[in-house]
PDB file of C-alpha atoms and ligand atoms in Angstrom:
ATOM      1  CA  UNK A   1      -2.170   0.610  -6.746  1.00  0.00           C
ATOM      2  CA  UNK A   2      -0.248   3.722  -5.593  1.00  0.00           C
ATOM      3  CA  UNK A   3       3.104   3.091  -3.923  1.00  0.00           C
ATOM      4  CA  UNK A   4       6.388   4.714  -3.228  1.00  0.00           C
ATOM      5  CA  UNK A   5       8.314   6.497  -0.420  1.00  0.00           C
ATOM      6  CA  UNK A   6       6.900   9.198   1.666  1.00  0.00           C
ATOM      7  CA  UNK A   7       9.402  11.694   0.323  1.00  0.00           C
ATOM      8  CA  UNK A   8      11.702  11.788  -2.773  1.00  0.00           C
ATOM      9  CA  UNK A   9      15.120  11.565  -1.243  1.00  0.00           C
ATOM     10  CA  UNK A  10      17.556  10.866  -4.136  1.00  0.00           C
ATOM     11  CA  UNK A  11      17.413   9.406  -7.588  1.00  0.00           C
ATOM     12  CA  UNK A  12      19.110   6.125  -6.927  1.00  0.00           C
ATOM     13  CA  UNK A  13      16.767   5.307  -4.030  1.00  0.00           C
ATOM     14  CA  UNK A  14      13.682   6.387  -5.967  1.00  0.00           C
ATOM     15  CA  UNK A  15      14.822   4.247  -8.900  1.00  0.00           C
ATOM     16  CA  UNK A  16      15.253   1.137  -6.780  1.00  0.00           C
ATOM     17  CA  UNK A  17      11.891   1.566  -5.086  1.00  0.00           C
ATOM     18  CA  UNK A  18      10.174   2.302  -8.477  1.00  0.00           C
ATOM     19  CA  UNK A  19      11.582  -0.818  -9.987  1.00  0.00           C
ATOM     20  CA  UNK A  20      10.392  -2.901  -7.031  1.00  0.00           C
ATOM     21  CA  UNK A  21       6.897  -1.552  -6.917  1.00  0.00           C
ATOM     22  CA  UNK A  22       6.501  -1.728 -10.691  1.00  0.00           C
ATOM     23  CA  UNK A  23       7.500  -5.384 -10.590  1.00  0.00           C
ATOM     24  CA  UNK A  24       4.976  -5.985  -7.817  1.00  0.00           C
ATOM     25  CA  UNK A  25       2.185  -4.453  -9.920  1.00  0.00           C
ATOM     26  CA  UNK A  26       1.811  -0.964  -8.718  1.00  0.00           C
ATOM     27  CA  UNK A  27       0.617   1.496 -11.414  1.00  0.00           C
ATOM     28  CA  UNK A  28       1.298   4.878  -9.816  1.00  0.00           C
ATOM     29  CA  UNK A  29       4.518   6.045  -8.207  1.00  0.00           C
ATOM     30  CA  UNK A  30       4.235   8.413  -5.231  1.00  0.00           C
ATOM     31  CA  UNK A  31       6.863  10.646  -3.588  1.00  0.00           C
ATOM     32  CA  UNK A  32       6.636  14.062  -1.806  1.00  0.00           C
ATOM     33  CA  UNK A  33       8.868  16.880  -2.888  1.00  0.00           C
ATOM     34  CA  UNK A  34       6.994  19.395  -0.626  1.00  0.00           C
ATOM     35  CA  UNK A  35       6.382  17.762   2.703  1.00  0.00           C
ATOM     36  CA  UNK A  36       3.937  19.166   5.285  1.00  0.00           C
ATOM     37  CA  UNK A  37       5.838  18.336   8.492  1.00  0.00           C
ATOM     38  CA  UNK A  38       4.612  18.798  12.091  1.00  0.00           C
ATOM     39  CA  UNK A  39       7.983  20.311  13.022  1.00  0.00           C
ATOM     40  CA  UNK A  40       9.573  23.151  10.967  1.00  0.00           C
ATOM     41  CA  UNK A  41      12.943  21.631  11.801  1.00  0.00           C
ATOM     42  CA  UNK A  42      12.171  18.290  10.036  1.00  0.00           C
ATOM     43  CA  UNK A  43      12.999  17.558   6.435  1.00  0.00           C
ATOM     44  CA  UNK A  44      10.763  19.619   4.276  1.00  0.00           C
ATOM     45  CA  UNK A  45      11.349  17.889   0.902  1.00  0.00           C
ATOM     46  CA  UNK A  46      13.642  18.584  -1.967  1.00  0.00           C
ATOM     47  CA  UNK A  47      11.264  20.941  -3.770  1.00  0.00           C
ATOM     48  CA  UNK A  48      11.788  21.199  -7.552  1.00  0.00           C
ATOM     49  CA  UNK A  49      14.823  18.943  -7.458  1.00  0.00           C
ATOM     50  CA  UNK A  50      12.596  16.283  -5.964  1.00  0.00           C
ATOM     51  CA  UNK A  51       9.944  16.797  -8.627  1.00  0.00           C
ATOM     52  CA  UNK A  52      12.542  16.338 -11.347  1.00  0.00           C
ATOM     53  CA  UNK A  53      13.749  13.101  -9.846  1.00  0.00           C
ATOM     54  CA  UNK A  54      10.123  11.842  -9.503  1.00  0.00           C
ATOM     55  CA  UNK A  55       9.317  12.656 -13.173  1.00  0.00           C
ATOM     56  CA  UNK A  56      12.592  11.094 -14.473  1.00  0.00           C
ATOM     57  CA  UNK A  57      12.166   7.944 -12.521  1.00  0.00           C
ATOM     58  CA  UNK A  58       8.392   7.601 -13.257  1.00  0.00           C
ATOM     59  CA  UNK A  59       9.212   7.923 -16.973  1.00  0.00           C
ATOM     60  CA  UNK A  60      12.013   5.350 -16.812  1.00  0.00           C
ATOM     61  CA  UNK A  61       9.657   2.806 -15.277  1.00  0.00           C
ATOM     62  CA  UNK A  62       6.502   3.689 -17.154  1.00  0.00           C
ATOM     63  CA  UNK A  63       4.783   4.751 -14.062  1.00  0.00           C
ATOM     64  CA  UNK A  64       2.589   7.871 -13.770  1.00  0.00           C
ATOM     65  CA  UNK A  65       3.470   9.953 -10.699  1.00  0.00           C
ATOM     66  CA  UNK A  66       1.600  11.651  -7.815  1.00  0.00           C
ATOM     67  CA  UNK A  67       3.065  14.297  -5.518  1.00  0.00           C
ATOM     68  CA  UNK A  68       1.718  16.561  -2.920  1.00  0.00           C
ATOM     69  CA  UNK A  69       0.979  20.262  -3.355  1.00  0.00           C
ATOM     70  CA  UNK A  70       0.962  22.233  -0.080  1.00  0.00           C
ATOM     71  CA  UNK A  71       1.000  25.826  -1.410  1.00  0.00           C
ATOM     72  CA  UNK A  72      -0.881  27.205  -4.390  1.00  0.00           C
ATOM     73  CA  UNK A  73       2.152  29.328  -5.289  1.00  0.00           C
ATOM     74  CA  UNK A  74       3.893  26.083  -6.310  1.00  0.00           C
ATOM     75  CA  UNK A  75       1.154  24.951  -8.708  1.00  0.00           C
ATOM     76  CA  UNK A  76       2.656  25.900 -12.048  1.00  0.00           C
ATOM     77  CA  UNK A  77       5.923  24.372 -11.101  1.00  0.00           C
ATOM     78  CA  UNK A  78       4.450  21.068  -9.814  1.00  0.00           C
ATOM     79  CA  UNK A  79       2.114  20.772 -12.884  1.00  0.00           C
ATOM     80  CA  UNK A  80       5.253  20.665 -15.044  1.00  0.00           C
ATOM     81  CA  UNK A  81       6.240  17.337 -13.487  1.00  0.00           C
ATOM     82  CA  UNK A  82       3.340  15.441 -12.216  1.00  0.00           C
ATOM     83  CA  UNK A  83       0.364  13.332 -13.495  1.00  0.00           C
ATOM     84  CA  UNK A  84      -1.709  13.745 -10.334  1.00  0.00           C
ATOM     85  CA  UNK A  85      -1.814  16.292  -7.530  1.00  0.00           C
ATOM     86  CA  UNK A  86      -2.188  15.174  -3.942  1.00  0.00           C
ATOM     87  CA  UNK A  87      -3.869  17.439  -1.457  1.00  0.00           C
ATOM     88  CA  UNK A  88      -2.988  16.017   1.882  1.00  0.00           C
ATOM     89  CA  UNK A  89      -4.894  15.676   5.072  1.00  0.00           C
ATOM     90  CA  UNK A  90      -3.552  18.845   6.506  1.00  0.00           C
ATOM     91  CA  UNK A  91      -4.774  20.897   3.517  1.00  0.00           C
ATOM     92  CA  UNK A  92      -8.054  19.174   2.875  1.00  0.00           C
ATOM     93  CA  UNK A  93      -9.833  22.388   3.909  1.00  0.00           C
ATOM     94  CA  UNK A  94      -7.375  24.783   2.381  1.00  0.00           C
ATOM     95  CA  UNK A  95     -10.078  26.317   0.134  1.00  0.00           C
ATOM     96  CA  UNK A  96      -7.576  28.613  -1.687  1.00  0.00           C
ATOM     97  CA  UNK A  97      -5.651  25.505  -2.664  1.00  0.00           C
ATOM     98  CA  UNK A  98      -8.778  23.565  -3.610  1.00  0.00           C
ATOM     99  CA  UNK A  99      -9.932  26.409  -5.822  1.00  0.00           C
ATOM    100  CA  UNK A 100      -6.621  26.540  -7.596  1.00  0.00           C
ATOM    101  CA  UNK A 101      -6.359  22.743  -8.277  1.00  0.00           C
ATOM    102  CA  UNK A 102      -9.986  22.925  -9.354  1.00  0.00           C
ATOM    103  CA  UNK A 103      -8.975  25.167 -12.156  1.00  0.00           C
ATOM    104  CA  UNK A 104      -6.710  22.604 -13.650  1.00  0.00           C
ATOM    105  CA  UNK A 105      -7.648  19.333 -15.354  1.00  0.00           C
ATOM    106  CA  UNK A 106      -5.013  17.299 -13.560  1.00  0.00           C
ATOM    107  CA  UNK A 107      -6.399  14.514 -11.423  1.00  0.00           C
ATOM    108  CA  UNK A 108      -6.489  15.361  -7.702  1.00  0.00           C
ATOM    109  CA  UNK A 109      -5.938  12.798  -4.917  1.00  0.00           C
ATOM    110  CA  UNK A 110      -7.867  14.403  -2.024  1.00  0.00           C
ATOM    111  CA  UNK A 111      -6.992  12.936   1.338  1.00  0.00           C
ATOM    112  CA  UNK A 112      -9.494  13.112   4.272  1.00  0.00           C
ATOM    113  CA  UNK A 113      -8.372  15.445   6.983  1.00  0.00           C
ATOM    114  CA  UNK A 114      -7.569  13.835  10.266  1.00  0.00           C
ATOM    115  CA  UNK A 115     -10.411  15.668  12.057  1.00  0.00           C
ATOM    116  CA  UNK A 116     -12.718  15.871   9.028  1.00  0.00           C
ATOM    117  CA  UNK A 117     -16.107  14.227   8.731  1.00  0.00           C
ATOM    118  CA  UNK A 118     -17.079  12.373   5.560  1.00  0.00           C
ATOM    119  CA  UNK A 119     -19.404  15.390   4.702  1.00  0.00           C
ATOM    120  CA  UNK A 120     -16.470  17.656   5.076  1.00  0.00           C
ATOM    121  CA  UNK A 121     -14.436  15.553   2.720  1.00  0.00           C
ATOM    122  CA  UNK A 122     -17.236  15.497   0.153  1.00  0.00           C
ATOM    123  CA  UNK A 123     -17.666  19.314   0.460  1.00  0.00           C
ATOM    124  CA  UNK A 124     -13.954  19.840  -0.125  1.00  0.00           C
ATOM    125  CA  UNK A 125     -14.246  17.720  -3.279  1.00  0.00           C
ATOM    126  CA  UNK A 126     -17.088  19.920  -4.362  1.00  0.00           C
ATOM    127  CA  UNK A 127     -14.668  22.927  -4.243  1.00  0.00           C
ATOM    128  CA  UNK A 128     -12.553  21.208  -6.886  1.00  0.00           C
ATOM    129  CA  UNK A 129     -15.433  19.927  -8.943  1.00  0.00           C
ATOM    130  CA  UNK A 130     -17.259  23.278  -8.914  1.00  0.00           C
ATOM    131  CA  UNK A 131     -14.240  25.011 -10.353  1.00  0.00           C
ATOM    132  CA  UNK A 132     -14.423  22.645 -13.289  1.00  0.00           C
ATOM    133  CA  UNK A 133     -12.021  19.776 -12.543  1.00  0.00           C
ATOM    134  CA  UNK A 134     -14.031  16.515 -12.507  1.00  0.00           C
ATOM    135  CA  UNK A 135     -10.936  14.320 -11.792  1.00  0.00           C
ATOM    136  CA  UNK A 136     -10.966  13.858  -8.111  1.00  0.00           C
ATOM    137  CA  UNK A 137     -10.127  10.670  -6.180  1.00  0.00           C
ATOM    138  CA  UNK A 138     -10.959  10.547  -2.446  1.00  0.00           C
ATOM    139  CA  UNK A 139      -8.616   8.846   0.069  1.00  0.00           C
ATOM    140  CA  UNK A 140      -9.447   7.565   3.556  1.00  0.00           C
ATOM    141  CA  UNK A 141      -6.190   7.836   5.433  1.00  0.00           C
ATOM    142  CA  UNK A 142      -7.372   7.525   9.115  1.00  0.00           C
ATOM    143  CA  UNK A 143      -8.806  10.093  11.467  1.00  0.00           C
ATOM    144  CA  UNK A 144      -7.655  11.173  14.959  1.00  0.00           C
ATOM    145  CA  UNK A 145      -8.518   8.560  17.609  1.00  0.00           C
ATOM    146  CA  UNK A 146      -7.840   8.280  21.286  1.00  0.00           C
ATOM    147  CA  UNK A 147      -5.786   5.073  21.155  1.00  0.00           C
ATOM    148  CA  UNK A 148      -2.126   5.522  20.686  1.00  0.00           C
ATOM    149  CA  UNK A 149      -1.715   1.921  19.418  1.00  0.00           C
ATOM    150  CA  UNK A 150      -2.267   3.237  15.937  1.00  0.00           C
ATOM    151  CA  UNK A 151      -1.131   6.527  14.394  1.00  0.00           C
ATOM    152  CA  UNK A 152      -4.701   7.321  13.314  1.00  0.00           C
ATOM    153  CA  UNK A 153      -7.950   5.422  13.393  1.00  0.00           C
ATOM    154  CA  UNK A 154      -8.647   3.674  10.071  1.00  0.00           C
ATOM    155  CA  UNK A 155     -12.292   4.381   9.247  1.00  0.00           C
ATOM    156  CA  UNK A 156     -13.081   1.528   6.983  1.00  0.00           C
ATOM    157  CA  UNK A 157     -16.771   2.215   7.059  1.00  0.00           C
ATOM    158  CA  UNK A 158     -16.044   5.510   5.215  1.00  0.00           C
ATOM    159  CA  UNK A 159     -15.499   3.558   2.129  1.00  0.00           C
ATOM    160  CA  UNK A 160     -19.082   2.102   1.724  1.00  0.00           C
ATOM    161  CA  UNK A 161     -20.575   5.357   3.073  1.00  0.00           C
ATOM    162  CA  UNK A 162     -18.715   7.377   0.434  1.00  0.00           C
ATOM    163  CA  UNK A 163     -19.722   4.910  -2.201  1.00  0.00           C
ATOM    164  CA  UNK A 164     -23.344   5.401  -1.273  1.00  0.00           C
ATOM    165  CA  UNK A 165     -23.045   9.154  -1.307  1.00  0.00           C
ATOM    166  CA  UNK A 166     -20.652  10.014  -4.149  1.00  0.00           C
ATOM    167  CA  UNK A 167     -19.735   8.887  -7.694  1.00  0.00           C
ATOM    168  CA  UNK A 168     -16.129   9.662  -7.006  1.00  0.00           C
ATOM    169  CA  UNK A 169     -13.532   6.876  -6.613  1.00  0.00           C
ATOM    170  CA  UNK A 170     -12.403   6.223  -3.076  1.00  0.00           C
ATOM    171  CA  UNK A 171      -9.122   4.672  -2.142  1.00  0.00           C
ATOM    172  CA  UNK A 172      -7.569   3.776   1.179  1.00  0.00           C
ATOM    173  CA  UNK A 173      -4.131   4.586   2.757  1.00  0.00           C
ATOM    174  CA  UNK A 174      -3.375   2.031   5.411  1.00  0.00           C
ATOM    175  CA  UNK A 175       0.178   3.507   5.855  1.00  0.00           C
ATOM    176  CA  UNK A 176      -0.904   6.795   7.325  1.00  0.00           C
ATOM    177  CA  UNK A 177      -3.976   5.319   8.912  1.00  0.00           C
ATOM    178  CA  UNK A 178      -2.046   2.838  11.096  1.00  0.00           C
ATOM    179  CA  UNK A 179       1.494   4.049  11.086  1.00  0.00           C
ATOM    180  CA  UNK A 180       2.523   0.364  11.651  1.00  0.00           C
ATOM    181  CA  UNK A 181       3.912  -1.790   8.808  1.00  0.00           C
ATOM    182  CA  UNK A 182       2.601  -4.963  10.373  1.00  0.00           C
ATOM    183  CA  UNK A 183      -1.007  -3.661  10.268  1.00  0.00           C
ATOM    184  CA  UNK A 184      -0.899  -2.444   6.737  1.00  0.00           C
ATOM    185  CA  UNK A 185      -1.715  -5.736   4.931  1.00  0.00           C
ATOM    186  CA  UNK A 186      -4.918  -6.400   7.025  1.00  0.00           C
ATOM    187  CA  UNK A 187      -6.104  -2.804   6.584  1.00  0.00           C
ATOM    188  CA  UNK A 188      -5.325  -2.760   2.894  1.00  0.00           C
ATOM    189  CA  UNK A 189      -7.357  -5.985   2.469  1.00  0.00           C
ATOM    190  CA  UNK A 190     -10.191  -4.557   4.644  1.00  0.00           C
ATOM    191  CA  UNK A 191     -10.347  -1.483   2.458  1.00  0.00           C
ATOM    192  CA  UNK A 192     -10.479  -3.513  -0.700  1.00  0.00           C
ATOM    193  CA  UNK A 193     -13.134  -5.779   0.773  1.00  0.00           C
ATOM    194  CA  UNK A 194     -15.139  -2.717   1.814  1.00  0.00           C
ATOM    195  CA  UNK A 195     -15.226  -1.503  -1.809  1.00  0.00           C
ATOM    196  CA  UNK A 196     -12.204   0.721  -2.197  1.00  0.00           C
ATOM    197  CA  UNK A 197     -11.066   1.498  -5.732  1.00  0.00           C
ATOM    198  CA  UNK A 198      -7.416   1.585  -4.857  1.00  0.00           C
ATOM    199  CA  UNK A 199      -4.815   1.294  -2.123  1.00  0.00           C
ATOM    200  CA  UNK A 200      -2.058   3.700  -1.409  1.00  0.00           C
ATOM    201  CA  UNK A 201       0.989   2.311   0.464  1.00  0.00           C
ATOM    202  CA  UNK A 202       4.345   3.819   1.439  1.00  0.00           C
ATOM    203  CA  UNK A 203       7.272   1.712   0.492  1.00  0.00           C
ATOM    204  CA  UNK A 204      10.946   2.261   1.289  1.00  0.00           C
ATOM    205  CA  UNK A 205      13.969   0.003   0.784  1.00  0.00           C
ATOM    206  CA  UNK A 206      15.765   1.141   3.921  1.00  0.00           C
ATOM    207  CA  UNK A 207      13.074   2.486   6.333  1.00  0.00           C
ATOM    208  CA  UNK A 208      15.629   3.318   9.033  1.00  0.00           C
ATOM    209  CA  UNK A 209      17.266   5.862   6.757  1.00  0.00           C
ATOM    210  CA  UNK A 210      14.077   7.369   5.430  1.00  0.00           C
ATOM    211  CA  UNK A 211      13.772  11.127   5.724  1.00  0.00           C
ATOM    212  CA  UNK A 212      10.101  10.934   6.692  1.00  0.00           C
ATOM    213  CA  UNK A 213       7.605   8.277   7.732  1.00  0.00           C
ATOM    214  CA  UNK A 214      10.229   5.540   7.800  1.00  0.00           C
ATOM    215  CA  UNK A 215       8.685   3.619  10.713  1.00  0.00           C
ATOM    216  CA  UNK A 216       5.498   2.975   8.685  1.00  0.00           C
ATOM    217  CA  UNK A 217       7.061   1.985   5.423  1.00  0.00           C
ATOM    218  CA  UNK A 218       6.718  -1.483   3.901  1.00  0.00           C
ATOM    219  CA  UNK A 219       9.841  -3.080   2.460  1.00  0.00           C
ATOM    220  CA  UNK A 220       9.693  -3.826  -1.270  1.00  0.00           C
ATOM    221  CA  UNK A 221       9.301  -7.566  -0.620  1.00  0.00           C
ATOM    222  CA  UNK A 222       6.478  -6.970   1.851  1.00  0.00           C
ATOM    223  CA  UNK A 223       4.761  -4.763  -0.725  1.00  0.00           C
ATOM    224  CA  UNK A 224       5.123  -7.507  -3.422  1.00  0.00           C
ATOM    225  CA  UNK A 225       3.519 -10.019  -1.049  1.00  0.00           C
ATOM    226  CA  UNK A 226       0.721  -7.671  -0.178  1.00  0.00           C
ATOM    227  CA  UNK A 227       0.096  -7.015  -3.890  1.00  0.00           C
ATOM    228  CA  UNK A 228      -0.162 -10.698  -4.555  1.00  0.00           C
ATOM    229  CA  UNK A 229      -2.700 -11.166  -1.817  1.00  0.00           C
ATOM    230  CA  UNK A 230      -4.619  -8.186  -2.863  1.00  0.00           C
ATOM    231  CA  UNK A 231      -4.848  -9.511  -6.405  1.00  0.00           C
ATOM    232  CA  UNK A 232      -6.276 -12.804  -4.963  1.00  0.00           C
ATOM    233  CA  UNK A 233      -8.858 -10.926  -2.949  1.00  0.00           C
ATOM    234  CA  UNK A 234      -9.720  -8.676  -5.880  1.00  0.00           C
ATOM    235  CA  UNK A 235     -10.486 -11.771  -7.973  1.00  0.00           C
ATOM    236  CA  UNK A 236     -12.892 -12.990  -5.243  1.00  0.00           C
ATOM    237  CA  UNK A 237     -14.463  -9.648  -5.294  1.00  0.00           C
ATOM    238  CA  UNK A 238     -14.940  -9.673  -9.070  1.00  0.00           C
ATOM    239  CA  UNK A 239     -12.345  -6.967  -9.557  1.00  0.00           C
ATOM    240  CA  UNK A 240      -9.040  -6.977 -11.286  1.00  0.00           C
ATOM    241  CA  UNK A 241      -5.908  -5.316 -10.121  1.00  0.00           C
ATOM    242  CA  UNK A 242      -2.496  -5.590 -11.870  1.00  0.00           C
ATOM    243  CA  UNK A 243       0.073  -7.701 -10.229  1.00  0.00           C
ATOM    244  CA  UNK A 244       3.610  -8.542 -11.227  1.00  0.00           C
ATOM    245  CA  UNK A 245       3.193  -6.959 -14.587  1.00  0.00           C
ATOM    246  CA  UNK A 246       6.828  -7.344 -15.088  1.00  0.00           C
ATOM    247  CA  UNK A 247       9.934  -5.394 -15.644  1.00  0.00           C
ATOM    248  CA  UNK A 248      10.223  -1.709 -16.347  1.00  0.00           C
ATOM    249  CA  UNK A 249      10.597  -0.799 -19.997  1.00  0.00           C
TER     250      UNK A 249
HETATM  251  C1  PEP B   1       1.708  11.625   2.700  1.00  0.00           C
HETATM  252  O1  PEP B   1       1.009  11.080   1.743  1.00  0.00           O
HETATM  253  O2  PEP B   1       2.903  11.428   2.839  1.00  0.00           O
HETATM  254  C2  PEP B   1       1.031  12.471   3.673  1.00  0.00           C
HETATM  255  C3  PEP B   1       1.591  13.503   4.325  1.00  0.00           C
HETATM  256  O3  PEP B   1      -0.297  12.085   3.864  1.00  0.00           O
HETATM  257  P1  PEP B   1      -1.441  12.742   4.779  1.00  0.00           P
HETATM  258  O4  PEP B   1      -1.748  13.951   4.209  1.00  0.00           O
HETATM  259  O5  PEP B   1      -2.518  11.662   4.610  1.00  0.00           O
HETATM  260  O6  PEP B   1      -0.871  12.724   6.165  1.00  0.00           O
HETATM  261 MN1   MN B   2       3.991  10.028   4.436  1.00  0.00          MN
END
């Protein structure tokens, strides 16, 4: 249950969101400090300042943290602050980056490229594994489609396909897959029903002020409701996921 804002923006906002997702049952806090943006004029992330905020807030709420690495030159810096490295869709085939994160033992969340086949994703995972890091989690986050109704095309069949081909955990990201908050719950549930080992959702307490991906963010209350429904579905599926584990320490 990975949740949090697209980008780390400031400590107060991060703290409010972390408290809400922790209470809803999330067990990993996300937030980008280095953002891969389509436009060079868009907010690029707070860099090390954002990493410091993410670490401090994660520690305060007893949540391990995951953040994106876009450039191997930032690896040592990011490793000082994070529990998990995210290699995003745009860098899934950045083989230099894969080789570098493969030489660490930090878990890597490897997201499927928007034009990548499942075999491409698995081969990118091999880059990391073959360098000695066995801790890879795959993520289906939607691929390019032709219908502008959704930001990407959520390939839910990728979940059972990957389960049949790989021992690696596979999670789904209905936020980037759909780009529409109202579609996130159904796609999260579909991913879980298809066998996903986790769900990654962007949550923001004031989406209209978000520095990136605001339009696709779930509000904290919506996330809490989704977490409750996911816990119910998980039980039917014979799985357990945490829900409403209570207050931050
Ligand atoms: C993100 O997680 O904010 C992100 C940029 O994801 P993706 O690489 O899937 O687009
Ligand atoms: Mn995002």
